[in-house]
PDB file of C-alpha atoms and ligand atoms in Angstrom:
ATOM      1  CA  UNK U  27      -7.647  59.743  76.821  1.00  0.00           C
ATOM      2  CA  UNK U  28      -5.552  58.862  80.032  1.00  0.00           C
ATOM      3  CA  UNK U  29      -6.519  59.889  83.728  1.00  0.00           C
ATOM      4  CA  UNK U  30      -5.688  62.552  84.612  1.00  0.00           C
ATOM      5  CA  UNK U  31      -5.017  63.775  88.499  1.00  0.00           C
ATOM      6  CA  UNK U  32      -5.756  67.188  90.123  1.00  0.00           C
ATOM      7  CA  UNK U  33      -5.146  67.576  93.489  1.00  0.00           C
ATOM      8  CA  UNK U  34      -6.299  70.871  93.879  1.00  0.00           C
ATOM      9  CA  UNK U  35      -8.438  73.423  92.495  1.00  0.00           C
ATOM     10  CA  UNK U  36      -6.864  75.197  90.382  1.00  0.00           C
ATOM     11  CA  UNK U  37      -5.774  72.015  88.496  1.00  0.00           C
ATOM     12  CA  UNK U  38      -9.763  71.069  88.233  1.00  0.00           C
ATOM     13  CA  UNK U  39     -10.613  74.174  87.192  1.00  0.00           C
ATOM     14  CA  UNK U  40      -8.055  74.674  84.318  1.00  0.00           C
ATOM     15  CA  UNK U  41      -8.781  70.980  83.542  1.00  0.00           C
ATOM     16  CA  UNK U  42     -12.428  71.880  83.332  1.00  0.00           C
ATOM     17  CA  UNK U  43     -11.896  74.736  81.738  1.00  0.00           C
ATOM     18  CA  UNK U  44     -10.639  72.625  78.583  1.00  0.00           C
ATOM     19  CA  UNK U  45     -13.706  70.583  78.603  1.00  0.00           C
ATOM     20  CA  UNK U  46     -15.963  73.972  78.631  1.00  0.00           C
ATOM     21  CA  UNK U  47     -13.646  75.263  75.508  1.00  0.00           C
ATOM     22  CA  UNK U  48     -14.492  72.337  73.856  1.00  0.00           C
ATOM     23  CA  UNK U  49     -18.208  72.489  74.669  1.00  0.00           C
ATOM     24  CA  UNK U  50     -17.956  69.075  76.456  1.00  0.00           C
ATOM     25  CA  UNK U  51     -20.505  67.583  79.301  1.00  0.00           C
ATOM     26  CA  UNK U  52     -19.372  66.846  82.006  1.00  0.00           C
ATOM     27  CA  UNK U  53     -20.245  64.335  84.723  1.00  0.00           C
ATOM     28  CA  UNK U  54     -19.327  64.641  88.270  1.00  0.00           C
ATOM     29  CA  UNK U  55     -18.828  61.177  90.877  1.00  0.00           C
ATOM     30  CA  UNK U  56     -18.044  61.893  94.072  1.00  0.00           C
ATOM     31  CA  UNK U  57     -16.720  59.073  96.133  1.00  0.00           C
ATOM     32  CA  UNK U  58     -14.205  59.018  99.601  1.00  0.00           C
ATOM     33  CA  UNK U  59     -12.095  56.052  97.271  1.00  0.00           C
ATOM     34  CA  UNK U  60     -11.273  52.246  98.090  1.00  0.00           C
ATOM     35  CA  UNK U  61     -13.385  51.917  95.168  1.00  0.00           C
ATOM     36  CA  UNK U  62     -15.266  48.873  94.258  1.00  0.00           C
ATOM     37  CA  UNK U  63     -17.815  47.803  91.754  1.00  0.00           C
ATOM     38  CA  UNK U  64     -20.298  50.336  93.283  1.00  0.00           C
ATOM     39  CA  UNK U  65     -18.271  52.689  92.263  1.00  0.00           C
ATOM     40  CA  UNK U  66     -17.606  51.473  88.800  1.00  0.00           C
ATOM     41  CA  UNK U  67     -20.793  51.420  88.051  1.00  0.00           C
ATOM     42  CA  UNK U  68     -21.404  55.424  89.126  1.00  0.00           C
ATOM     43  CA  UNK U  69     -18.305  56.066  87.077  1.00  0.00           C
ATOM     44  CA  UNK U  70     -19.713  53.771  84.004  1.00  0.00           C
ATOM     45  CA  UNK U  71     -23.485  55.516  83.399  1.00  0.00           C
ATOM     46  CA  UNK U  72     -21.427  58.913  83.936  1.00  0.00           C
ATOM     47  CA  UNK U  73     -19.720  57.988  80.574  1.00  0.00           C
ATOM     48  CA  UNK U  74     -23.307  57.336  79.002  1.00  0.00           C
ATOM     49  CA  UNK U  75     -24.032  60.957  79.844  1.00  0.00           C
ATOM     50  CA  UNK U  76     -20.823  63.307  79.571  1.00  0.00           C
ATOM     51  CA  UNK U  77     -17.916  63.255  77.521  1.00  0.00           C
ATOM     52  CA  UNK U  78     -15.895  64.747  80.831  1.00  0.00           C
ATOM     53  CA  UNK U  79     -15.963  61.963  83.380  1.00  0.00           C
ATOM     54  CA  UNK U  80     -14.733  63.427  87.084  1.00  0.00           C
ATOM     55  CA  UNK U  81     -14.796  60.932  90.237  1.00  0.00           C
ATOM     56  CA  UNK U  82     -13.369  62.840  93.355  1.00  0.00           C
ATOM     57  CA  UNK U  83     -11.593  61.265  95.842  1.00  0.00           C
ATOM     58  CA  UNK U  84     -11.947  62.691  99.304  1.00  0.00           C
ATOM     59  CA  UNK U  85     -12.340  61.294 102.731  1.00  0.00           C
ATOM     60  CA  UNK U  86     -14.449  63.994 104.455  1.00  0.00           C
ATOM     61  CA  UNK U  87     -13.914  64.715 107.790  1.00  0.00           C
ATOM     62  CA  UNK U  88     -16.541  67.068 108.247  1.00  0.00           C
ATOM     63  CA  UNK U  89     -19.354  64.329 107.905  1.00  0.00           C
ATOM     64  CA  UNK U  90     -17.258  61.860 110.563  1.00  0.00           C
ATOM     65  CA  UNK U  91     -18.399  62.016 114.133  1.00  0.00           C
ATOM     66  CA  UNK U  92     -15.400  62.666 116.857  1.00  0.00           C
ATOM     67  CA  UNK U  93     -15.527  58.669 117.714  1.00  0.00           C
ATOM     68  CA  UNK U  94     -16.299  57.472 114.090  1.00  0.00           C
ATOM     69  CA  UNK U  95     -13.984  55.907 112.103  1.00  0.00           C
ATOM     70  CA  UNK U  96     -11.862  58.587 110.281  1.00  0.00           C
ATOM     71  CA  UNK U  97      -8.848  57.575 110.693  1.00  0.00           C
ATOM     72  CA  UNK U  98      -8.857  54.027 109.888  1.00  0.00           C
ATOM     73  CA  UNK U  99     -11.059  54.978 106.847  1.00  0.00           C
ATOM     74  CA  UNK U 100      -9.991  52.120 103.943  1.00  0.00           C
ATOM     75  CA  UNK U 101      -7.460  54.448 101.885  1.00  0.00           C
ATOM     76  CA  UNK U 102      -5.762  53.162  98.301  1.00  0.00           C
ATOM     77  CA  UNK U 103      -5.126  56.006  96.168  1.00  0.00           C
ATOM     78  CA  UNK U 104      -3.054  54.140  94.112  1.00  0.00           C
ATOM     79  CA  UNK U 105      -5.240  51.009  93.014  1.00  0.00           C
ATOM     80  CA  UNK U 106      -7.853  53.781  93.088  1.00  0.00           C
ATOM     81  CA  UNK U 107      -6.512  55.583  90.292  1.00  0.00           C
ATOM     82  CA  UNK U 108      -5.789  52.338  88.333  1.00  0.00           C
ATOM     83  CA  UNK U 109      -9.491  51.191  88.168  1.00  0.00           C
ATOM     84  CA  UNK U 110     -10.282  55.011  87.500  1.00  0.00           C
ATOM     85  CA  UNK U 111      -8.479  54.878  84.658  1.00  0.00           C
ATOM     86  CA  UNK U 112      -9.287  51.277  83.533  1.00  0.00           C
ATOM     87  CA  UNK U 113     -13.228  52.353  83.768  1.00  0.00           C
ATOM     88  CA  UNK U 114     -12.619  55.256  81.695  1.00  0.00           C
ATOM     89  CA  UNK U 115     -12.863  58.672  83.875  1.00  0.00           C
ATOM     90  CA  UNK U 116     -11.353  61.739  82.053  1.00  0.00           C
ATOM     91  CA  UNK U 117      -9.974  63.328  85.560  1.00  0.00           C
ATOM     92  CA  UNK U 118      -9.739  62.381  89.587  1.00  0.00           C
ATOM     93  CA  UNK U 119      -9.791  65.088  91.666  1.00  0.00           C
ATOM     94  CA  UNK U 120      -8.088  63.895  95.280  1.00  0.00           C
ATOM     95  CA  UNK U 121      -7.963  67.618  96.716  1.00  0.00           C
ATOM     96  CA  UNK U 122      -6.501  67.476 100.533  1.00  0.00           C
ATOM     97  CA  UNK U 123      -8.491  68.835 103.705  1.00  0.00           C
ATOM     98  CA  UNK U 124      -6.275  72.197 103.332  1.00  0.00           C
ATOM     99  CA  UNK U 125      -7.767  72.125  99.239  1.00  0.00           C
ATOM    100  CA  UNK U 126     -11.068  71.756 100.043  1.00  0.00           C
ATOM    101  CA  UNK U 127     -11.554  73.650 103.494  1.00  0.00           C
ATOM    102  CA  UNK U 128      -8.380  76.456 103.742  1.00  0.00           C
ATOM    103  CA  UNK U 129      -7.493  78.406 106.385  1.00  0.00           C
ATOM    104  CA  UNK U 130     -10.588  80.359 107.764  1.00  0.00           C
ATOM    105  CA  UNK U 131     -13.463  78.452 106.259  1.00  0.00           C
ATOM    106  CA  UNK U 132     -16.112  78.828 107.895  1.00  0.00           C
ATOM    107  CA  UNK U 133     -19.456  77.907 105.920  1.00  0.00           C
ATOM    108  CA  UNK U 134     -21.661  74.998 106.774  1.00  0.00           C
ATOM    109  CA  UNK U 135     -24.509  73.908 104.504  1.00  0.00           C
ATOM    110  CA  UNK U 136     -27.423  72.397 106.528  1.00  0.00           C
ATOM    111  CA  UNK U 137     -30.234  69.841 105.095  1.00  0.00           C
ATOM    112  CA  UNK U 138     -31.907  70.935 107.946  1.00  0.00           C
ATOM    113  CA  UNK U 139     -34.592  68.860 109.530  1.00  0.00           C
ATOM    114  CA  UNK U 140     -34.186  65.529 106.528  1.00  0.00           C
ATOM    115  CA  UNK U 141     -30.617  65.663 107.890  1.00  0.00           C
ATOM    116  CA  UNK U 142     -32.170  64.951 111.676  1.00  0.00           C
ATOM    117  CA  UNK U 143     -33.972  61.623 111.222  1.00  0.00           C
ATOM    118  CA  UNK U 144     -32.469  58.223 110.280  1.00  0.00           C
ATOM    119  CA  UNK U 145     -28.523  58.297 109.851  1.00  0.00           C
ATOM    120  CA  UNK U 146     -28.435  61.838 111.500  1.00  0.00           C
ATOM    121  CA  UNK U 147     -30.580  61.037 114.660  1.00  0.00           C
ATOM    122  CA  UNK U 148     -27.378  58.350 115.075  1.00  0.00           C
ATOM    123  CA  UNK U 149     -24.617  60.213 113.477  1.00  0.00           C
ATOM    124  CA  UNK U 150     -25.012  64.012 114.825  1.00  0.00           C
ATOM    125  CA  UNK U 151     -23.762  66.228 111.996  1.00  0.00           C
ATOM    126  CA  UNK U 152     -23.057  63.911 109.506  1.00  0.00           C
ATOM    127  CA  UNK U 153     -25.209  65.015 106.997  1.00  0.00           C
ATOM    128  CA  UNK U 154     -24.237  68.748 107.776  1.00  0.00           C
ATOM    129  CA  UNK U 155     -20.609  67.396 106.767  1.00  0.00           C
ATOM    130  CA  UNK U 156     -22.279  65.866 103.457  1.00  0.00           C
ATOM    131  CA  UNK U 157     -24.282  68.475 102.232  1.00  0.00           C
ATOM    132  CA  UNK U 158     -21.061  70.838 102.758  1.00  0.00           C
ATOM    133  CA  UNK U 159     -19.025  68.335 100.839  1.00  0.00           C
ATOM    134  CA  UNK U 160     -20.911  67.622  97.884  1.00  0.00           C
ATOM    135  CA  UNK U 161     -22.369  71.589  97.745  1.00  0.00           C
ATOM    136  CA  UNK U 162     -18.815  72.836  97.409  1.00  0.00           C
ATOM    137  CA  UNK U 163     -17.566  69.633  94.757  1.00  0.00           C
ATOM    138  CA  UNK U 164     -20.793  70.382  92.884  1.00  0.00           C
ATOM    139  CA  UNK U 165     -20.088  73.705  92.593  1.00  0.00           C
ATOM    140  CA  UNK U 166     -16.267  73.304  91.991  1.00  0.00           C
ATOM    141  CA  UNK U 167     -17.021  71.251  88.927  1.00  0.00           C
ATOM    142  CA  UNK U 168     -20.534  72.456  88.071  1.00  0.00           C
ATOM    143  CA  UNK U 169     -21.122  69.335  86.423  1.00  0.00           C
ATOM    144  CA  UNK U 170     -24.171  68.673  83.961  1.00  0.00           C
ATOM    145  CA  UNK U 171     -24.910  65.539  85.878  1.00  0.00           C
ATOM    146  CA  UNK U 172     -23.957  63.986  88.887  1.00  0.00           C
ATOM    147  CA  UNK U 173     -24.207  60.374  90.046  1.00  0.00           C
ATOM    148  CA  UNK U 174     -24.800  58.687  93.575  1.00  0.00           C
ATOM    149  CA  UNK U 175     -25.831  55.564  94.259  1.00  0.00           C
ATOM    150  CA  UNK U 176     -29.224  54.566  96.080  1.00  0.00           C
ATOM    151  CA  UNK U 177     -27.106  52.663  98.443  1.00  0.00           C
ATOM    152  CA  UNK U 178     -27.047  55.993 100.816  1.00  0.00           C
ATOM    153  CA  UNK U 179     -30.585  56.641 100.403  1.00  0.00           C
ATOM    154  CA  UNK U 180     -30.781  59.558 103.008  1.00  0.00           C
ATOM    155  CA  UNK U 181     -27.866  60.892 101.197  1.00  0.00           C
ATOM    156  CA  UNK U 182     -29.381  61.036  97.732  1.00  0.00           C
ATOM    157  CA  UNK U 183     -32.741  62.275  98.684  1.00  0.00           C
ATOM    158  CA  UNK U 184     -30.297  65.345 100.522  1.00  0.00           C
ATOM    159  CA  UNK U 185     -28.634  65.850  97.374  1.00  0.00           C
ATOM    160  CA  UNK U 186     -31.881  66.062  95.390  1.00  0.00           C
ATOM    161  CA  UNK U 187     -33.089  68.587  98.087  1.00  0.00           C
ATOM    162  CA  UNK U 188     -29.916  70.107  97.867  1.00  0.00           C
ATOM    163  CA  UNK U 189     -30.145  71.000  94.629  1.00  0.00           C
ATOM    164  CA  UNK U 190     -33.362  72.082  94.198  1.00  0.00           C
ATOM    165  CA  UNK U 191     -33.405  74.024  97.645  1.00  0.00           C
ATOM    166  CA  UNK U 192     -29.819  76.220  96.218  1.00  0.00           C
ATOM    167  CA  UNK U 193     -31.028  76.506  92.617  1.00  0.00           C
ATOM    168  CA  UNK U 194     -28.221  74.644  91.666  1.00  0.00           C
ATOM    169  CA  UNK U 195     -28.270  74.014  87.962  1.00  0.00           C
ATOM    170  CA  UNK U 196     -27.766  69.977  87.237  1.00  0.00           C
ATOM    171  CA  UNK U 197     -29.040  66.629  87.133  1.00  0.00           C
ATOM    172  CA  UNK U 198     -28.951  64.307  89.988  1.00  0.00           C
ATOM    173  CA  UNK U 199     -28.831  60.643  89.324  1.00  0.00           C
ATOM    174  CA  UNK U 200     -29.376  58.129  91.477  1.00  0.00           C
ATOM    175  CA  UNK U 201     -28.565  54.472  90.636  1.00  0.00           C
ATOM    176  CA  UNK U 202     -29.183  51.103  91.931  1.00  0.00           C
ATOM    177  CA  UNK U 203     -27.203  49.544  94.952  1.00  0.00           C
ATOM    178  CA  UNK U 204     -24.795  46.746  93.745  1.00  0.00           C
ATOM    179  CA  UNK U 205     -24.526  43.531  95.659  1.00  0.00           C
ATOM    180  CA  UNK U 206     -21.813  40.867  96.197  1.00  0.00           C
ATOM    181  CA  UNK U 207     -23.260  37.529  95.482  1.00  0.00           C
ATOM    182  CA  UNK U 208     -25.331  36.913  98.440  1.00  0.00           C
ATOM    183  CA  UNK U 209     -26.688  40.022  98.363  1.00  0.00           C
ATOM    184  CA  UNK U 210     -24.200  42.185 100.721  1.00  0.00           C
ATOM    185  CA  UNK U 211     -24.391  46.211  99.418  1.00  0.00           C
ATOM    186  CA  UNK U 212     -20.485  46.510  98.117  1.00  0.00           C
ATOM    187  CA  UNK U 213     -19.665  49.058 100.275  1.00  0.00           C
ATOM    188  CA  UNK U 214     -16.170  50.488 101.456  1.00  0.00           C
ATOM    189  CA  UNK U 215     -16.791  49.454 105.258  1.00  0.00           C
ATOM    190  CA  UNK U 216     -17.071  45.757 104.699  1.00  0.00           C
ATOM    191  CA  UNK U 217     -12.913  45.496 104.878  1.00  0.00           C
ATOM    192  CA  UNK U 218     -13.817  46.012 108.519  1.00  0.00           C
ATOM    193  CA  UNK U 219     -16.078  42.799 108.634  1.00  0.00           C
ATOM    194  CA  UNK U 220     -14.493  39.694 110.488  1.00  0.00           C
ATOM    195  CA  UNK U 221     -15.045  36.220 108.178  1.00  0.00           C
ATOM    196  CA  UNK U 222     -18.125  35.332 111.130  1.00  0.00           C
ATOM    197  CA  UNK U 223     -19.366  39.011 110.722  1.00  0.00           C
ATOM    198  CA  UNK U 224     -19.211  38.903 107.228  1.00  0.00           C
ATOM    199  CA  UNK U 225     -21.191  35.023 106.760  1.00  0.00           C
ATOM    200  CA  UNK U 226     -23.934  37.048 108.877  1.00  0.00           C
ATOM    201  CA  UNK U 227     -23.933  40.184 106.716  1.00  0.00           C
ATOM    202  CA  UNK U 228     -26.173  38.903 103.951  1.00  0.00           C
ATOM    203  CA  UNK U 229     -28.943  38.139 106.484  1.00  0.00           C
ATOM    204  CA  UNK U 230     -29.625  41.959 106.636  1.00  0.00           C
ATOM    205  CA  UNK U 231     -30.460  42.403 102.882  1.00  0.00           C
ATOM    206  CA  UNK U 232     -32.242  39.106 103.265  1.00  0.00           C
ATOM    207  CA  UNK U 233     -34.775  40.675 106.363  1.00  0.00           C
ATOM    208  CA  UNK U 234     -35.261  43.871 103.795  1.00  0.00           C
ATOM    209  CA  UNK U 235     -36.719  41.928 100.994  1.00  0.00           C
ATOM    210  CA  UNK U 236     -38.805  39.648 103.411  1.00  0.00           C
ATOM    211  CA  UNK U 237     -40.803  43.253 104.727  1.00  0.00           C
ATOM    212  CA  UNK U 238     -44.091  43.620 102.935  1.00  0.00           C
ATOM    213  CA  UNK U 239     -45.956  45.387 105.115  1.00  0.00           C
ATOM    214  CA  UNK U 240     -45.566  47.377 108.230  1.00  0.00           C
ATOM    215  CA  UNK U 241     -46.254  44.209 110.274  1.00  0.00           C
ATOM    216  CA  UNK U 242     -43.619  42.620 109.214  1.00  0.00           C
ATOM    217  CA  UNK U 243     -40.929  44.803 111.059  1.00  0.00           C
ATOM    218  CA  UNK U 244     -41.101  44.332 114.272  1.00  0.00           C
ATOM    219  CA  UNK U 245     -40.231  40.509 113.551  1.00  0.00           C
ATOM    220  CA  UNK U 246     -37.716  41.407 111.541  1.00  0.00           C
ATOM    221  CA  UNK U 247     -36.113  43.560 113.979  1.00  0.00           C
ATOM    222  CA  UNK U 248     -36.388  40.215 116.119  1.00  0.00           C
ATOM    223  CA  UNK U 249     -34.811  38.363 113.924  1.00  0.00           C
ATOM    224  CA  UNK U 250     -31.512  40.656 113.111  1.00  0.00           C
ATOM    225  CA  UNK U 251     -31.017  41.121 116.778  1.00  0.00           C
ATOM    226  CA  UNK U 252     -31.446  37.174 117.166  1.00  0.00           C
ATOM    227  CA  UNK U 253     -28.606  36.977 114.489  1.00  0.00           C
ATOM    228  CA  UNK U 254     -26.299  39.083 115.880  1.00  0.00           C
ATOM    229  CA  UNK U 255     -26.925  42.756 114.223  1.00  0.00           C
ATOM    230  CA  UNK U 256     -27.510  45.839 116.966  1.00  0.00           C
ATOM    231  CA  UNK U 257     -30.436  47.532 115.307  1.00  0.00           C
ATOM    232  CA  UNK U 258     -29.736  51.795 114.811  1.00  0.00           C
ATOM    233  CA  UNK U 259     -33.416  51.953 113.361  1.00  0.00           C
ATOM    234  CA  UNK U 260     -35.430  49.715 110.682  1.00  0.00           C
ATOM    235  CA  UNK U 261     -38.106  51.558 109.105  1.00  0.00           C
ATOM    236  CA  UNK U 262     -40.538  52.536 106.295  1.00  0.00           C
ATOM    237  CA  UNK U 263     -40.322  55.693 104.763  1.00  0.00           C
ATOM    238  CA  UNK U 264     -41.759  57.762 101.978  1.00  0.00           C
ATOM    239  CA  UNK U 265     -39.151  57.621  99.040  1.00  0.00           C
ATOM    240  CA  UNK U 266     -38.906  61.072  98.739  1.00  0.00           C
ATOM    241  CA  UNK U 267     -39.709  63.060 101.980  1.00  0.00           C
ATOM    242  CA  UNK U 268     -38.344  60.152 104.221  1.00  0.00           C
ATOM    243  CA  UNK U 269     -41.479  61.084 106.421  1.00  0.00           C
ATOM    244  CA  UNK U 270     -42.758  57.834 108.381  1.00  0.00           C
ATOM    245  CA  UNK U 271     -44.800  55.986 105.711  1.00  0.00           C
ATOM    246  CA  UNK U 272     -46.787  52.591 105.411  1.00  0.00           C
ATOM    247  CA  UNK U 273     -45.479  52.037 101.724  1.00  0.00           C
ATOM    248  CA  UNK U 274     -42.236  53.464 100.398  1.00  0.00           C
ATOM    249  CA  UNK U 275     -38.713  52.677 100.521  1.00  0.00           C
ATOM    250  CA  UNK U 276     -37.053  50.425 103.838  1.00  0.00           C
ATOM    251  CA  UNK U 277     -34.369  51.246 105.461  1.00  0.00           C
ATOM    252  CA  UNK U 278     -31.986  50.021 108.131  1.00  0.00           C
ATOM    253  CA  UNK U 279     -28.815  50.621 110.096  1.00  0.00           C
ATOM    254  CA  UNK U 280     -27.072  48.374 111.696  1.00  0.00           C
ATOM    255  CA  UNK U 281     -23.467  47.262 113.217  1.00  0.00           C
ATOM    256  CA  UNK U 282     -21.999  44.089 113.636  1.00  0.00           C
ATOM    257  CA  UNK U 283     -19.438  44.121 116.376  1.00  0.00           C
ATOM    258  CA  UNK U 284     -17.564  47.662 115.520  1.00  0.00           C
ATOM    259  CA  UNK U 285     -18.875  48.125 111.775  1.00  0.00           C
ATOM    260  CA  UNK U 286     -22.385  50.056 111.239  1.00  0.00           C
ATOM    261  CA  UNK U 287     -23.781  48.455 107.442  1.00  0.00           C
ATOM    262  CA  UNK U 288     -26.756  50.218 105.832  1.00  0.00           C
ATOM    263  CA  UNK U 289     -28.780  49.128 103.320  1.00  0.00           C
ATOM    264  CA  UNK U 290     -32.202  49.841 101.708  1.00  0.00           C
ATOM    265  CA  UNK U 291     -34.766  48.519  99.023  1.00  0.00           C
ATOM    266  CA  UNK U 292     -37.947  49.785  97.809  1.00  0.00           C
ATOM    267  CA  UNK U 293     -41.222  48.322  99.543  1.00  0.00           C
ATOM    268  CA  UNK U 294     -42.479  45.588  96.824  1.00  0.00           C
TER     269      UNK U 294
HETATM  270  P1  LIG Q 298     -18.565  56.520  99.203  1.00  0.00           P
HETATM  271  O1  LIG Q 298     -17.216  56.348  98.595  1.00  0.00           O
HETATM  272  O2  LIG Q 298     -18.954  55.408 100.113  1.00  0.00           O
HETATM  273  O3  LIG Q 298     -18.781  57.888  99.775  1.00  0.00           O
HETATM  274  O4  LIG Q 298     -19.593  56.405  97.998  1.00  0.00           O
HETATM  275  C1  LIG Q 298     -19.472  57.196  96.855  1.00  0.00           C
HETATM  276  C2  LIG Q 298     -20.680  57.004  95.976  1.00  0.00           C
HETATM  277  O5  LIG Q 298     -20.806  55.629  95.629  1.00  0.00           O
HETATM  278  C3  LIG Q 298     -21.987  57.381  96.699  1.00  0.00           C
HETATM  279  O6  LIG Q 298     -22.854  58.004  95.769  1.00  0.00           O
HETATM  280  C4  LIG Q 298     -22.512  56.049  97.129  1.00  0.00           C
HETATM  281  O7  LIG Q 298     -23.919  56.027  97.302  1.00  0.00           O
HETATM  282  C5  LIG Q 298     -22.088  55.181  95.973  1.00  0.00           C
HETATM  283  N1  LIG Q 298     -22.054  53.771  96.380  1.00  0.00           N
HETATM  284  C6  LIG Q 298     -21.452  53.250  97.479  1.00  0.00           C
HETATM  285  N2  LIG Q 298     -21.684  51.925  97.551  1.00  0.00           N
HETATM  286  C7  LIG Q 298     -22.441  51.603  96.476  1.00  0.00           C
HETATM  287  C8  LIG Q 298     -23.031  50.395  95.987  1.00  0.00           C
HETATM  288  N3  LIG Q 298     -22.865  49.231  96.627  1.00  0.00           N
HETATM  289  N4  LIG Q 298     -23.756  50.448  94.858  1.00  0.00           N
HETATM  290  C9  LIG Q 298     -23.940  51.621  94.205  1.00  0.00           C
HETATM  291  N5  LIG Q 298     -23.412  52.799  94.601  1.00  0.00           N
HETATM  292  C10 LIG Q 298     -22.683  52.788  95.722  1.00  0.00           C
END
């Protein structure tokens, strides 16, 4: 089956509509596009669950602070919907801002105090944005499954909470981040990298993996600054509450001249 596009609801809907007729599962992916092999790999274990693959495409600008970096967001609808349909998706959904938030919205959905901490202590009302985003997509498509990748850590674990905390009836999957090469989380943002910036990037996945204990930090927050990397936070949480732990998951945020990376692994 080709790929098919909806750009706004009522084309999702009567596509999804189909699917339901036909007693199909669906699978949700929602992504903000310049897709890479991150992406792919979302969109490839959502075909190993559903027969109805549906990757959104929709650069938020709800969950983008007033000096963040919405408008030079990496966009490429085009190539996006060629590797969408190479990878096998049923449907992309690109709505526009009027789509997805018409005249006189008003609702915002809150994650509330997991929201606050990490990412949001940095990024005020980000994850308000997020939760609003994905609440409204989930429940546009009402999916049987949908997939996010580990790479946004804070992000999952407010999707899982989201979900549970709204009764909202699916499966959340979370996969594992995929690397270039040396280790570099793919990520949308690294366009933005100069070739010095990028030769340093590796060294923050590197410092993750080196972090055995709680010890270990502060030296590693030593050596990222030494290299180059402004520190947001580096820290060990609990993999599920994100509540200041001694074992757990790490996680850091950093920039490199004007581009903030994040990355995280689990505490080995
Ligand atoms: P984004 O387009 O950056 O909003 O990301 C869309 C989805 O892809 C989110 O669930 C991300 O966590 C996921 N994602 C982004 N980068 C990666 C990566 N390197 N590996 C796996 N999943 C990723």
């Amino acid at each position: 089956m080709q790929l098919a596009v909806a750009d706004n609801i009522a084309g999702l809907q009567e596509a999804l509509a189909g699917v339901a007729r036909a007693s199909g599962r669906v699978a949700l992916v929602p992504t903000m596009g310049a897709l890479h092999a991150g992406h792919m790999a979302l969109i490839a274990e959502a075909r190993k669950h559903a027969d109805f693959v549906v990757a959104s495409i929709f650069v938020n600008p709800k969950q983008f602070g007033p000096n963040e970096d919405y408008g030079r967001y990496p966009r490429a609808l085009e190539s996006d919907l060629k590797k969408l349909g190479e990878a096998g998706a049923q449907l992309a959904y690109t709505p526009s801002v009027e789509d997805m938030y018409p005249e006189g919205y008003s609702t915002t959905i809150s994650p509330g105090a997991l929201g606050q901490i990490l990412c949001g202590q940095f990024r005020p009302g980000h994850f308000d944005g997020v939760a609003t985003v994905v609440g409204k997509l989930l429940l546009r498509c009402l999916p049987h499954v949908a997939l996010f990748g580990e790479k946004d850590y804070q992000q999952l674990c407010i999707i899982r909470r989201l979900v549970t905390d709204l009764d909202i009836p699916m499966e959340i999957i979370g996969l594992p981040t995929i690397r270039e090469a040396d280790g570099l989380a793919l990520s949308s943002r690294n366009a933005y990298l100069t070739p010095e910036e990028r030769a340093t990037a590796p060294l923050l996945y590197k410092t993750l993996k080196s972090i055995r204990t709680p010890a270990d930090i502060e030296p590693a927050k030593a050596a990222l600054t030494q290299a180059g990397f402004k520190l947001d936070y580096l820290e060990i949480r609990d993999a599920e509450t994100l509540a200041p732990a001694t074992s757990g998951r790490v996680l850091v945020a950093a920039w490199l001249g004007k581009t903030r990376l994040i990355d995280n692994v689990e505490l080995s």
